[in-house]
Amino acid sequence: MTMKTRRLRELLASDEFLYMPSAATPLEGRLAEVAGTPLVYTGGYVSGTSRVITEPLLTMDEQVRIAGEVARAVAVPLVADAGAGFGEPLHTMRTVREFAAAGVAGIHIEDQLYPKRAHYHGYQVHAIPRDEFVAKIKYASLQRNETDPDFVIIARSDTCREFGLEEAIGRVNAAAEFGADMGLVFPRSREEAAAAARLATVPLVWVQSRGNRDGRPILPLGDLKAMGYRGCIDAQILLGVAVDAIQRALGELMQTGSFTGFDDAAFTRLRKDIEDLIGLDAYYRIEAETVEPESRPG
């Protein structure tokens, strides 16, 4: 745990732009790591959707378990969505302890009410008062200092959508005074995105909300880095492309009885890639040395 949180701190201190695709399964996390991402992220959207519910219905135990499973499957640090901290400041302190114990290197905590409502996905804010949000971050940071000083706390405000950038940045900056390491807001335009990075007193993370229906821009990573953002959470990319591919493959099979997306040779290569990702050859070696000696090469 400490090694991964220390690595996250090193990355934050570097010039590297931190791209974080959101993974709801260990396989997705490992695919991201193999592709070269410096971090992996587990968001509430993909965690809830992959369980065929919605993020606001997730319990703390569920989100900690999902994020922990991904974190254990990768060598790079993992940042997780801790929602609204799963309660008031006392509950938020436990949230920090549980995510840290699961091997997660950092979390973001937002200023929405708890329990969250499904209407959150319809871009309704449900913001708690600023002082209550700051108190959550203060006590989360106090717990961070006791549990693992390298564990990263990101203060997230959803208020930009309804109350404007000034309010959102004001909340993040106030949270930074009480220990938040980074901030996260939801600018509504390219102009607001650039302004947010200038106005924040802590480094900001951008959330790439692909497929959003409230007009938030999808910005190239190079543009975000030039604006001053330290990283980008790509919240739906892996889930979206996987669902699209599955829909097309099953649709073809149900309509025609065949799948032509890959020929047999290509699927053989793909299957070998999958088996390499899970380390199957290492399992073969151990069994050959123990319970399957006849399979050991001559």
PDB file of C-alpha atoms in Angstrom:
ATOM      1  CA  MET A   1       0.000   0.000   0.000  1.00  0.00           C
ATOM      2  CA  THR A   2       2.656   2.502   1.059  1.00  0.00           C
ATOM      3  CA  MET A   3       4.739   1.806  -2.063  1.00  0.00           C
ATOM      4  CA  LYS A   4       1.822   2.657  -4.366  1.00  0.00           C
ATOM      5  CA  THR A   5       0.844   5.805  -2.487  1.00  0.00           C
ATOM      6  CA  ARG A   6       4.463   6.937  -2.539  1.00  0.00           C
ATOM      7  CA  ARG A   7       4.563   6.273  -6.278  1.00  0.00           C
ATOM      8  CA  LEU A   8       1.439   8.379  -6.740  1.00  0.00           C
ATOM      9  CA  ARG A   9       3.124  11.223  -4.877  1.00  0.00           C
ATOM     10  CA  GLU A  10       6.159  10.875  -7.137  1.00  0.00           C
ATOM     11  CA  LEU A  11       3.951  11.058 -10.205  1.00  0.00           C
ATOM     12  CA  LEU A  12       2.203  14.163  -8.887  1.00  0.00           C
ATOM     13  CA  ALA A  13       5.598  15.779  -8.346  1.00  0.00           C
ATOM     14  CA  SER A  14       6.709  14.960 -11.896  1.00  0.00           C
ATOM     15  CA  ASP A  15       5.858  16.638 -15.190  1.00  0.00           C
ATOM     16  CA  GLU A  16       4.027  13.578 -16.490  1.00  0.00           C
ATOM     17  CA  PHE A  17       0.389  14.117 -17.458  1.00  0.00           C
ATOM     18  CA  LEU A  18      -1.611  11.492 -15.565  1.00  0.00           C
ATOM     19  CA  TYR A  19      -4.162   9.779 -17.784  1.00  0.00           C
ATOM     20  CA  MET A  20      -6.546   7.510 -15.854  1.00  0.00           C
ATOM     21  CA  PRO A  21      -9.067   5.302 -17.683  1.00  0.00           C
ATOM     22  CA  SER A  22     -11.845   4.045 -15.441  1.00  0.00           C
ATOM     23  CA  ALA A  23     -11.757   0.285 -14.834  1.00  0.00           C
ATOM     24  CA  ALA A  24     -14.512  -1.673 -13.092  1.00  0.00           C
ATOM     25  CA  THR A  25     -12.762  -5.046 -13.351  1.00  0.00           C
ATOM     26  CA  PRO A  26      -9.222  -6.293 -12.735  1.00  0.00           C
ATOM     27  CA  LEU A  27      -8.924  -7.271 -16.420  1.00  0.00           C
ATOM     28  CA  GLU A  28      -9.710  -3.729 -17.537  1.00  0.00           C
ATOM     29  CA  GLY A  29      -7.192  -2.388 -15.055  1.00  0.00           C
ATOM     30  CA  ARG A  30      -4.482  -4.690 -16.331  1.00  0.00           C
ATOM     31  CA  LEU A  31      -5.272  -3.801 -19.940  1.00  0.00           C
ATOM     32  CA  ALA A  32      -4.813  -0.128 -19.049  1.00  0.00           C
ATOM     33  CA  GLU A  33      -1.552  -0.830 -17.265  1.00  0.00           C
ATOM     34  CA  VAL A  34      -0.180  -2.875 -20.179  1.00  0.00           C
ATOM     35  CA  ALA A  35      -1.154  -0.044 -22.532  1.00  0.00           C
ATOM     36  CA  GLY A  36       1.108   2.225 -20.495  1.00  0.00           C
ATOM     37  CA  THR A  37      -1.191   4.347 -18.349  1.00  0.00           C
ATOM     38  CA  PRO A  38       0.668   5.687 -15.285  1.00  0.00           C
ATOM     39  CA  LEU A  39      -2.442   5.306 -13.124  1.00  0.00           C
ATOM     40  CA  VAL A  40      -5.700   3.402 -13.141  1.00  0.00           C
ATOM     41  CA  TYR A  41      -9.004   4.773 -11.865  1.00  0.00           C
ATOM     42  CA  THR A  42     -12.162   3.078 -10.620  1.00  0.00           C
ATOM     43  CA  GLY A  43     -15.191   5.319 -10.856  1.00  0.00           C
ATOM     44  CA  GLY A  44     -18.629   5.090  -9.380  1.00  0.00           C
ATOM     45  CA  TYR A  45     -20.300   5.240 -12.788  1.00  0.00           C
ATOM     46  CA  VAL A  46     -18.585   2.114 -14.105  1.00  0.00           C
ATOM     47  CA  SER A  47     -18.810   0.309 -10.765  1.00  0.00           C
ATOM     48  CA  GLY A  48     -22.556   0.784 -10.558  1.00  0.00           C
ATOM     49  CA  THR A  49     -23.247   0.175 -14.228  1.00  0.00           C
ATOM     50  CA  SER A  50     -21.170  -2.996 -14.361  1.00  0.00           C
ATOM     51  CA  ARG A  51     -23.388  -4.336 -11.555  1.00  0.00           C
ATOM     52  CA  VAL A  52     -26.519  -3.278 -13.505  1.00  0.00           C
ATOM     53  CA  ILE A  53     -27.462  -0.698 -10.896  1.00  0.00           C
ATOM     54  CA  THR A  54     -26.454   2.932 -10.544  1.00  0.00           C
ATOM     55  CA  GLU A  55     -23.625   4.565  -8.620  1.00  0.00           C
ATOM     56  CA  PRO A  56     -25.873   6.133  -5.935  1.00  0.00           C
ATOM     57  CA  LEU A  57     -27.007   2.637  -4.908  1.00  0.00           C
ATOM     58  CA  LEU A  58     -23.473   1.397  -4.221  1.00  0.00           C
ATOM     59  CA  THR A  59     -22.484   0.887  -0.600  1.00  0.00           C
ATOM     60  CA  MET A  60     -19.054   1.736   0.702  1.00  0.00           C
ATOM     61  CA  ASP A  61     -18.217  -1.964   1.057  1.00  0.00           C
ATOM     62  CA  GLU A  62     -19.113  -2.576  -2.600  1.00  0.00           C
ATOM     63  CA  GLN A  63     -17.053   0.315  -3.955  1.00  0.00           C
ATOM     64  CA  VAL A  64     -14.078  -0.521  -1.738  1.00  0.00           C
ATOM     65  CA  ARG A  65     -14.227  -4.162  -2.869  1.00  0.00           C
ATOM     66  CA  ILE A  66     -14.466  -3.271  -6.568  1.00  0.00           C
ATOM     67  CA  ALA A  67     -11.643  -0.726  -6.405  1.00  0.00           C
ATOM     68  CA  GLY A  68      -9.521  -3.038  -4.272  1.00  0.00           C
ATOM     69  CA  GLU A  69      -9.869  -5.905  -6.737  1.00  0.00           C
ATOM     70  CA  VAL A  70      -8.617  -3.661  -9.541  1.00  0.00           C
ATOM     71  CA  ALA A  71      -5.830  -2.201  -7.374  1.00  0.00           C
ATOM     72  CA  ARG A  72      -4.497  -5.658  -6.525  1.00  0.00           C
ATOM     73  CA  ALA A  73      -4.383  -6.620 -10.200  1.00  0.00           C
ATOM     74  CA  VAL A  74      -2.067  -3.789 -11.241  1.00  0.00           C
ATOM     75  CA  ALA A  75       1.355  -2.548 -10.224  1.00  0.00           C
ATOM     76  CA  VAL A  76       0.533   1.110 -10.888  1.00  0.00           C
ATOM     77  CA  PRO A  77      -1.342   3.227  -8.318  1.00  0.00           C
ATOM     78  CA  LEU A  78      -5.124   3.330  -8.423  1.00  0.00           C
ATOM     79  CA  VAL A  79      -7.359   6.316  -7.653  1.00  0.00           C
ATOM     80  CA  ALA A  80     -10.966   5.624  -6.715  1.00  0.00           C
ATOM     81  CA  ASP A  81     -14.283   7.434  -6.597  1.00  0.00           C
ATOM     82  CA  ALA A  82     -15.391   7.632  -2.962  1.00  0.00           C
ATOM     83  CA  GLY A  83     -18.621   9.437  -3.803  1.00  0.00           C
ATOM     84  CA  ALA A  84     -19.815  11.717  -1.030  1.00  0.00           C
ATOM     85  CA  GLY A  85     -17.567  10.003   1.494  1.00  0.00           C
ATOM     86  CA  PHE A  86     -20.417   7.659   2.424  1.00  0.00           C
ATOM     87  CA  GLY A  87     -21.707   9.927   5.138  1.00  0.00           C
ATOM     88  CA  GLU A  88     -20.684  12.703   7.495  1.00  0.00           C
ATOM     89  CA  PRO A  89     -17.093  13.471   8.606  1.00  0.00           C
ATOM     90  CA  LEU A  90     -16.886  10.491  10.958  1.00  0.00           C
ATOM     91  CA  HIS A  91     -18.015   8.160   8.157  1.00  0.00           C
ATOM     92  CA  THR A  92     -15.632   9.850   5.721  1.00  0.00           C
ATOM     93  CA  MET A  93     -12.737   9.044   8.044  1.00  0.00           C
ATOM     94  CA  ARG A  94     -13.647   5.375   7.902  1.00  0.00           C
ATOM     95  CA  THR A  95     -13.931   5.667   4.118  1.00  0.00           C
ATOM     96  CA  VAL A  96     -10.283   6.759   3.958  1.00  0.00           C
ATOM     97  CA  ARG A  97      -9.195   3.864   6.173  1.00  0.00           C
ATOM     98  CA  GLU A  98     -11.090   1.265   4.153  1.00  0.00           C
ATOM     99  CA  PHE A  99      -9.884   2.415   0.732  1.00  0.00           C
ATOM    100  CA  ALA A 100      -6.300   2.667   1.997  1.00  0.00           C
ATOM    101  CA  ALA A 101      -6.488  -0.827   3.488  1.00  0.00           C
ATOM    102  CA  ALA A 102      -7.756  -2.128   0.124  1.00  0.00           C
ATOM    103  CA  GLY A 103      -4.595  -0.904  -1.623  1.00  0.00           C
ATOM    104  CA  VAL A 104      -6.085   2.198  -3.229  1.00  0.00           C
ATOM    105  CA  ALA A 105      -3.636   5.114  -3.482  1.00  0.00           C
ATOM    106  CA  GLY A 106      -6.086   8.017  -3.457  1.00  0.00           C
ATOM    107  CA  ILE A 107      -9.766   8.962  -3.564  1.00  0.00           C
ATOM    108  CA  HIS A 108     -11.970  11.877  -4.480  1.00  0.00           C
ATOM    109  CA  ILE A 109     -14.762  13.042  -2.198  1.00  0.00           C
ATOM    110  CA  GLU A 110     -17.566  15.242  -3.503  1.00  0.00           C
ATOM    111  CA  ASP A 111     -19.978  17.817  -2.133  1.00  0.00           C
ATOM    112  CA  GLN A 112     -23.232  16.030  -2.916  1.00  0.00           C
ATOM    113  CA  LEU A 113     -25.710  14.883  -0.304  1.00  0.00           C
ATOM    114  CA  TYR A 114     -25.550  11.347   1.030  1.00  0.00           C
ATOM    115  CA  PRO A 115     -27.225   9.049   0.213  1.00  0.00           C
ATOM    116  CA  LYS A 116     -26.897  10.174  -3.376  1.00  0.00           C
ATOM    117  CA  ARG A 117     -29.887  10.208  -5.687  1.00  0.00           C
ATOM    118  CA  ALA A 118     -30.210   8.633  -9.112  1.00  0.00           C
ATOM    119  CA  HIS A 119     -31.217  12.061 -10.454  1.00  0.00           C
ATOM    120  CA  TYR A 120     -27.547  12.969 -10.059  1.00  0.00           C
ATOM    121  CA  HIS A 121     -27.099  11.376 -13.494  1.00  0.00           C
ATOM    122  CA  GLY A 122     -29.625  13.881 -14.848  1.00  0.00           C
ATOM    123  CA  TYR A 123     -27.218  16.683 -13.825  1.00  0.00           C
ATOM    124  CA  GLN A 124     -29.126  17.783 -10.755  1.00  0.00           C
ATOM    125  CA  VAL A 125     -26.682  19.027  -8.160  1.00  0.00           C
ATOM    126  CA  HIS A 126     -28.011  18.234  -4.640  1.00  0.00           C
ATOM    127  CA  ALA A 127     -25.070  20.141  -3.136  1.00  0.00           C
ATOM    128  CA  ILE A 128     -24.468  20.234   0.602  1.00  0.00           C
ATOM    129  CA  PRO A 129     -23.414  23.526   2.230  1.00  0.00           C
ATOM    130  CA  ARG A 130     -19.794  24.536   1.697  1.00  0.00           C
ATOM    131  CA  ASP A 131     -18.853  24.296   5.365  1.00  0.00           C
ATOM    132  CA  GLU A 132     -20.155  20.715   5.570  1.00  0.00           C
ATOM    133  CA  PHE A 133     -18.121  19.727   2.518  1.00  0.00           C
ATOM    134  CA  VAL A 134     -14.978  21.349   3.883  1.00  0.00           C
ATOM    135  CA  ALA A 135     -15.477  19.516   7.171  1.00  0.00           C
ATOM    136  CA  LYS A 136     -15.564  16.193   5.310  1.00  0.00           C
ATOM    137  CA  ILE A 137     -12.293  17.004   3.560  1.00  0.00           C
ATOM    138  CA  LYS A 138     -10.718  18.241   6.800  1.00  0.00           C
ATOM    139  CA  TYR A 139     -11.450  15.023   8.655  1.00  0.00           C
ATOM    140  CA  ALA A 140     -10.597  12.860   5.649  1.00  0.00           C
ATOM    141  CA  SER A 141      -7.221  14.613   5.542  1.00  0.00           C
ATOM    142  CA  LEU A 142      -6.681  14.115   9.268  1.00  0.00           C
ATOM    143  CA  GLN A 143      -7.346  10.405   8.805  1.00  0.00           C
ATOM    144  CA  ARG A 144      -5.007  10.356   5.782  1.00  0.00           C
ATOM    145  CA  ASN A 145      -2.232  11.859   7.908  1.00  0.00           C
ATOM    146  CA  GLU A 146      -2.684   9.113  10.497  1.00  0.00           C
ATOM    147  CA  THR A 147      -3.208   6.159   8.141  1.00  0.00           C
ATOM    148  CA  ASP A 148      -0.750   6.934   5.340  1.00  0.00           C
ATOM    149  CA  PRO A 149       0.506  10.495   4.742  1.00  0.00           C
ATOM    150  CA  ASP A 150       1.099   9.676   1.062  1.00  0.00           C
ATOM    151  CA  PHE A 151      -2.541   8.714   0.447  1.00  0.00           C
ATOM    152  CA  VAL A 152      -4.046  11.372  -1.851  1.00  0.00           C
ATOM    153  CA  ILE A 153      -7.266  13.283  -1.117  1.00  0.00           C
ATOM    154  CA  ILE A 154      -9.002  14.987  -4.057  1.00  0.00           C
ATOM    155  CA  ALA A 155     -11.739  17.507  -3.298  1.00  0.00           C
ATOM    156  CA  ARG A 156     -14.496  17.323  -5.893  1.00  0.00           C
ATOM    157  CA  SER A 157     -17.231  19.912  -6.343  1.00  0.00           C
ATOM    158  CA  ASP A 158     -20.227  19.321  -8.607  1.00  0.00           C
ATOM    159  CA  THR A 159     -21.603  22.834  -8.115  1.00  0.00           C
ATOM    160  CA  CYS A 160     -20.245  24.381 -11.323  1.00  0.00           C
ATOM    161  CA  ARG A 161     -23.162  22.947 -13.300  1.00  0.00           C
ATOM    162  CA  GLU A 162     -25.754  24.937 -11.345  1.00  0.00           C
ATOM    163  CA  PHE A 163     -23.984  27.648  -9.382  1.00  0.00           C
ATOM    164  CA  GLY A 164     -21.046  28.483 -11.628  1.00  0.00           C
ATOM    165  CA  LEU A 165     -17.286  28.138 -11.712  1.00  0.00           C
ATOM    166  CA  GLU A 166     -16.622  30.664  -8.974  1.00  0.00           C
ATOM    167  CA  GLU A 167     -18.596  28.635  -6.441  1.00  0.00           C
ATOM    168  CA  ALA A 168     -17.015  25.326  -7.476  1.00  0.00           C
ATOM    169  CA  ILE A 169     -13.450  26.659  -7.368  1.00  0.00           C
ATOM    170  CA  GLY A 170     -14.188  28.431  -4.100  1.00  0.00           C
ATOM    171  CA  ARG A 171     -15.187  25.119  -2.543  1.00  0.00           C
ATOM    172  CA  VAL A 172     -12.126  23.288  -3.835  1.00  0.00           C
ATOM    173  CA  ASN A 173      -9.802  26.062  -2.678  1.00  0.00           C
ATOM    174  CA  ALA A 174     -11.435  26.101   0.760  1.00  0.00           C
ATOM    175  CA  ALA A 175     -10.999  22.326   0.965  1.00  0.00           C
ATOM    176  CA  ALA A 176      -7.321  22.723   0.024  1.00  0.00           C
ATOM    177  CA  GLU A 177      -6.795  24.881   3.111  1.00  0.00           C
ATOM    178  CA  PHE A 178      -7.741  21.850   5.201  1.00  0.00           C
ATOM    179  CA  GLY A 179      -5.608  19.252   3.479  1.00  0.00           C
ATOM    180  CA  ALA A 180      -6.943  18.389   0.016  1.00  0.00           C
ATOM    181  CA  ASP A 181      -4.077  17.542  -2.329  1.00  0.00           C
ATOM    182  CA  MET A 182      -5.932  18.084  -5.601  1.00  0.00           C
ATOM    183  CA  GLY A 183      -9.230  19.408  -6.913  1.00  0.00           C
ATOM    184  CA  LEU A 184     -11.863  18.309  -9.375  1.00  0.00           C
ATOM    185  CA  VAL A 185     -14.644  20.452 -10.842  1.00  0.00           C
ATOM    186  CA  PHE A 186     -16.890  20.218 -13.894  1.00  0.00           C
ATOM    187  CA  PRO A 187     -16.378  23.264 -16.139  1.00  0.00           C
ATOM    188  CA  ARG A 188     -19.129  23.789 -18.698  1.00  0.00           C
ATOM    189  CA  SER A 189     -16.993  25.054 -21.581  1.00  0.00           C
ATOM    190  CA  ARG A 190     -13.444  25.173 -22.895  1.00  0.00           C
ATOM    191  CA  GLU A 191     -13.155  28.727 -21.566  1.00  0.00           C
ATOM    192  CA  GLU A 192     -14.236  27.669 -18.081  1.00  0.00           C
ATOM    193  CA  ALA A 193     -11.875  24.714 -18.239  1.00  0.00           C
ATOM    194  CA  ALA A 194      -8.917  27.001 -18.844  1.00  0.00           C
ATOM    195  CA  ALA A 195     -10.057  29.458 -16.173  1.00  0.00           C
ATOM    196  CA  ALA A 196     -10.508  26.702 -13.574  1.00  0.00           C
ATOM    197  CA  ALA A 197      -6.887  25.586 -13.851  1.00  0.00           C
ATOM    198  CA  ARG A 198      -5.727  29.179 -13.325  1.00  0.00           C
ATOM    199  CA  LEU A 199      -7.996  29.872 -10.359  1.00  0.00           C
ATOM    200  CA  ALA A 200      -7.450  26.678  -8.372  1.00  0.00           C
ATOM    201  CA  THR A 201      -4.869  26.730  -5.593  1.00  0.00           C
ATOM    202  CA  VAL A 202      -4.262  22.981  -5.978  1.00  0.00           C
ATOM    203  CA  PRO A 203      -3.631  20.904  -9.125  1.00  0.00           C
ATOM    204  CA  LEU A 204      -6.825  19.957 -10.932  1.00  0.00           C
ATOM    205  CA  VAL A 205      -7.944  16.687 -12.473  1.00  0.00           C
ATOM    206  CA  TRP A 206     -10.223  16.836 -15.514  1.00  0.00           C
ATOM    207  CA  VAL A 207     -13.073  14.356 -15.902  1.00  0.00           C
ATOM    208  CA  GLN A 208     -13.672  13.299 -19.508  1.00  0.00           C
ATOM    209  CA  SER A 209     -17.411  12.535 -19.432  1.00  0.00           C
ATOM    210  CA  ARG A 210     -17.890  10.900 -22.818  1.00  0.00           C
ATOM    211  CA  GLY A 211     -21.502  10.755 -23.946  1.00  0.00           C
ATOM    212  CA  ASN A 212     -22.625  13.410 -21.473  1.00  0.00           C
ATOM    213  CA  ARG A 213     -25.870  15.176 -22.269  1.00  0.00           C
ATOM    214  CA  ASP A 214     -25.239  18.488 -20.535  1.00  0.00           C
ATOM    215  CA  GLY A 215     -22.865  19.929 -23.132  1.00  0.00           C
ATOM    216  CA  ARG A 216     -19.569  19.509 -21.273  1.00  0.00           C
ATOM    217  CA  PRO A 217     -16.702  19.517 -23.773  1.00  0.00           C
ATOM    218  CA  ILE A 218     -14.515  16.517 -24.567  1.00  0.00           C
ATOM    219  CA  LEU A 219     -10.995  17.930 -24.674  1.00  0.00           C
ATOM    220  CA  PRO A 220      -7.787  16.425 -26.118  1.00  0.00           C
ATOM    221  CA  LEU A 221      -5.251  15.383 -23.513  1.00  0.00           C
ATOM    222  CA  GLY A 222      -2.658  17.732 -24.961  1.00  0.00           C
ATOM    223  CA  ASP A 223      -5.000  20.689 -24.538  1.00  0.00           C
ATOM    224  CA  LEU A 224      -5.703  19.758 -20.929  1.00  0.00           C
ATOM    225  CA  LYS A 225      -2.006  19.525 -20.155  1.00  0.00           C
ATOM    226  CA  ALA A 226      -1.391  22.901 -21.801  1.00  0.00           C
ATOM    227  CA  MET A 227      -4.159  24.427 -19.660  1.00  0.00           C
ATOM    228  CA  GLY A 228      -2.383  23.231 -16.531  1.00  0.00           C
ATOM    229  CA  TYR A 229      -4.363  20.135 -15.572  1.00  0.00           C
ATOM    230  CA  ARG A 230      -2.335  17.433 -13.851  1.00  0.00           C
ATOM    231  CA  GLY A 231      -4.378  14.551 -15.150  1.00  0.00           C
ATOM    232  CA  CYS A 232      -7.526  13.258 -16.795  1.00  0.00           C
ATOM    233  CA  ILE A 233     -10.044  10.702 -15.580  1.00  0.00           C
ATOM    234  CA  ASP A 234     -11.609   9.029 -18.634  1.00  0.00           C
ATOM    235  CA  ALA A 235     -14.809   7.970 -16.932  1.00  0.00           C
ATOM    236  CA  GLN A 236     -16.639   5.878 -19.552  1.00  0.00           C
ATOM    237  CA  ILE A 237     -14.084   4.961 -22.225  1.00  0.00           C
ATOM    238  CA  LEU A 238     -13.475   1.289 -21.376  1.00  0.00           C
ATOM    239  CA  LEU A 239     -17.081   0.526 -20.489  1.00  0.00           C
ATOM    240  CA  GLY A 240     -18.371   2.284 -23.599  1.00  0.00           C
ATOM    241  CA  VAL A 241     -16.156   0.572 -26.143  1.00  0.00           C
ATOM    242  CA  ALA A 242     -16.724  -2.822 -24.490  1.00  0.00           C
ATOM    243  CA  VAL A 243     -20.513  -2.463 -24.533  1.00  0.00           C
ATOM    244  CA  ASP A 244     -20.428  -1.325 -28.161  1.00  0.00           C
ATOM    245  CA  ALA A 245     -18.311  -4.300 -29.245  1.00  0.00           C
ATOM    246  CA  ILE A 246     -20.470  -6.773 -27.317  1.00  0.00           C
ATOM    247  CA  GLN A 247     -23.677  -5.341 -28.780  1.00  0.00           C
ATOM    248  CA  ARG A 248     -22.342  -5.591 -32.323  1.00  0.00           C
ATOM    249  CA  ALA A 249     -20.994  -9.134 -31.884  1.00  0.00           C
ATOM    250  CA  LEU A 250     -24.151 -10.492 -30.271  1.00  0.00           C
ATOM    251  CA  GLY A 251     -26.356  -8.632 -32.721  1.00  0.00           C
ATOM    252  CA  GLU A 252     -24.586 -10.261 -35.657  1.00  0.00           C
ATOM    253  CA  LEU A 253     -24.767 -13.705 -34.064  1.00  0.00           C
ATOM    254  CA  MET A 254     -28.471 -13.422 -33.277  1.00  0.00           C
ATOM    255  CA  GLN A 255     -29.287 -12.196 -36.790  1.00  0.00           C
ATOM    256  CA  THR A 256     -27.014 -14.414 -38.876  1.00  0.00           C
ATOM    257  CA  GLY A 257     -25.828 -17.253 -36.651  1.00  0.00           C
ATOM    258  CA  SER A 258     -22.201 -16.320 -37.355  1.00  0.00           C
ATOM    259  CA  PHE A 259     -19.585 -13.863 -36.117  1.00  0.00           C
ATOM    260  CA  THR A 260     -17.317 -12.298 -38.728  1.00  0.00           C
ATOM    261  CA  GLY A 261     -15.573  -9.688 -36.606  1.00  0.00           C
ATOM    262  CA  PHE A 262     -12.452 -11.865 -36.397  1.00  0.00           C
ATOM    263  CA  ASP A 263     -11.387 -14.960 -38.250  1.00  0.00           C
ATOM    264  CA  ASP A 264     -10.273 -18.025 -36.276  1.00  0.00           C
ATOM    265  CA  ALA A 265      -6.608 -17.109 -36.484  1.00  0.00           C
ATOM    266  CA  ALA A 266      -7.252 -13.620 -35.110  1.00  0.00           C
ATOM    267  CA  PHE A 267      -9.378 -14.970 -32.280  1.00  0.00           C
ATOM    268  CA  THR A 268      -6.664 -17.476 -31.409  1.00  0.00           C
ATOM    269  CA  ARG A 269      -4.209 -14.600 -31.074  1.00  0.00           C
ATOM    270  CA  LEU A 270      -6.726 -12.605 -29.026  1.00  0.00           C
ATOM    271  CA  ARG A 271      -7.350 -15.531 -26.695  1.00  0.00           C
ATOM    272  CA  LYS A 272      -3.598 -15.923 -26.178  1.00  0.00           C
ATOM    273  CA  ASP A 273      -3.388 -12.217 -25.348  1.00  0.00           C
ATOM    274  CA  ILE A 274      -6.100 -12.672 -22.723  1.00  0.00           C
ATOM    275  CA  GLU A 275      -4.333 -15.668 -21.214  1.00  0.00           C
ATOM    276  CA  ASP A 276      -1.070 -13.724 -21.104  1.00  0.00           C
ATOM    277  CA  LEU A 277      -2.838 -10.868 -19.305  1.00  0.00           C
ATOM    278  CA  ILE A 278      -3.934 -13.189 -16.510  1.00  0.00           C
ATOM    279  CA  GLY A 279      -0.523 -14.892 -16.332  1.00  0.00           C
ATOM    280  CA  LEU A 280      -1.670 -18.371 -17.299  1.00  0.00           C
ATOM    281  CA  ASP A 281       1.830 -19.590 -18.223  1.00  0.00           C
ATOM    282  CA  ALA A 282       3.000 -18.934 -14.664  1.00  0.00           C
ATOM    283  CA  TYR A 283       0.176 -21.114 -13.360  1.00  0.00           C
ATOM    284  CA  TYR A 284       1.227 -23.869 -15.758  1.00  0.00           C
ATOM    285  CA  ARG A 285       4.782 -23.714 -14.430  1.00  0.00           C
ATOM    286  CA  ILE A 286       3.719 -24.028 -10.804  1.00  0.00           C
ATOM    287  CA  GLU A 287       1.451 -26.990 -11.538  1.00  0.00           C
ATOM    288  CA  ALA A 288       4.227 -28.646 -13.545  1.00  0.00           C
ATOM    289  CA  GLU A 289       6.492 -28.331 -10.507  1.00  0.00           C
ATOM    290  CA  THR A 290       3.861 -29.736  -8.133  1.00  0.00           C
ATOM    291  CA  VAL A 291       0.637 -31.525  -9.090  1.00  0.00           C
ATOM    292  CA  GLU A 292       1.170 -31.962 -12.872  1.00  0.00           C
ATOM    293  CA  PRO A 293       4.792 -33.206 -13.134  1.00  0.00           C
ATOM    294  CA  GLU A 294       3.998 -35.145 -16.318  1.00  0.00           C
ATOM    295  CA  SER A 295       3.378 -31.852 -18.103  1.00  0.00           C
ATOM    296  CA  ARG A 296       6.911 -30.622 -17.377  1.00  0.00           C
ATOM    297  CA  PRO A 297       8.972 -30.256 -20.573  1.00  0.00           C
ATOM    298  CA  GLY A 298      11.278 -33.300 -21.155  1.00  0.00           C
TER     299      GLY A 298
END
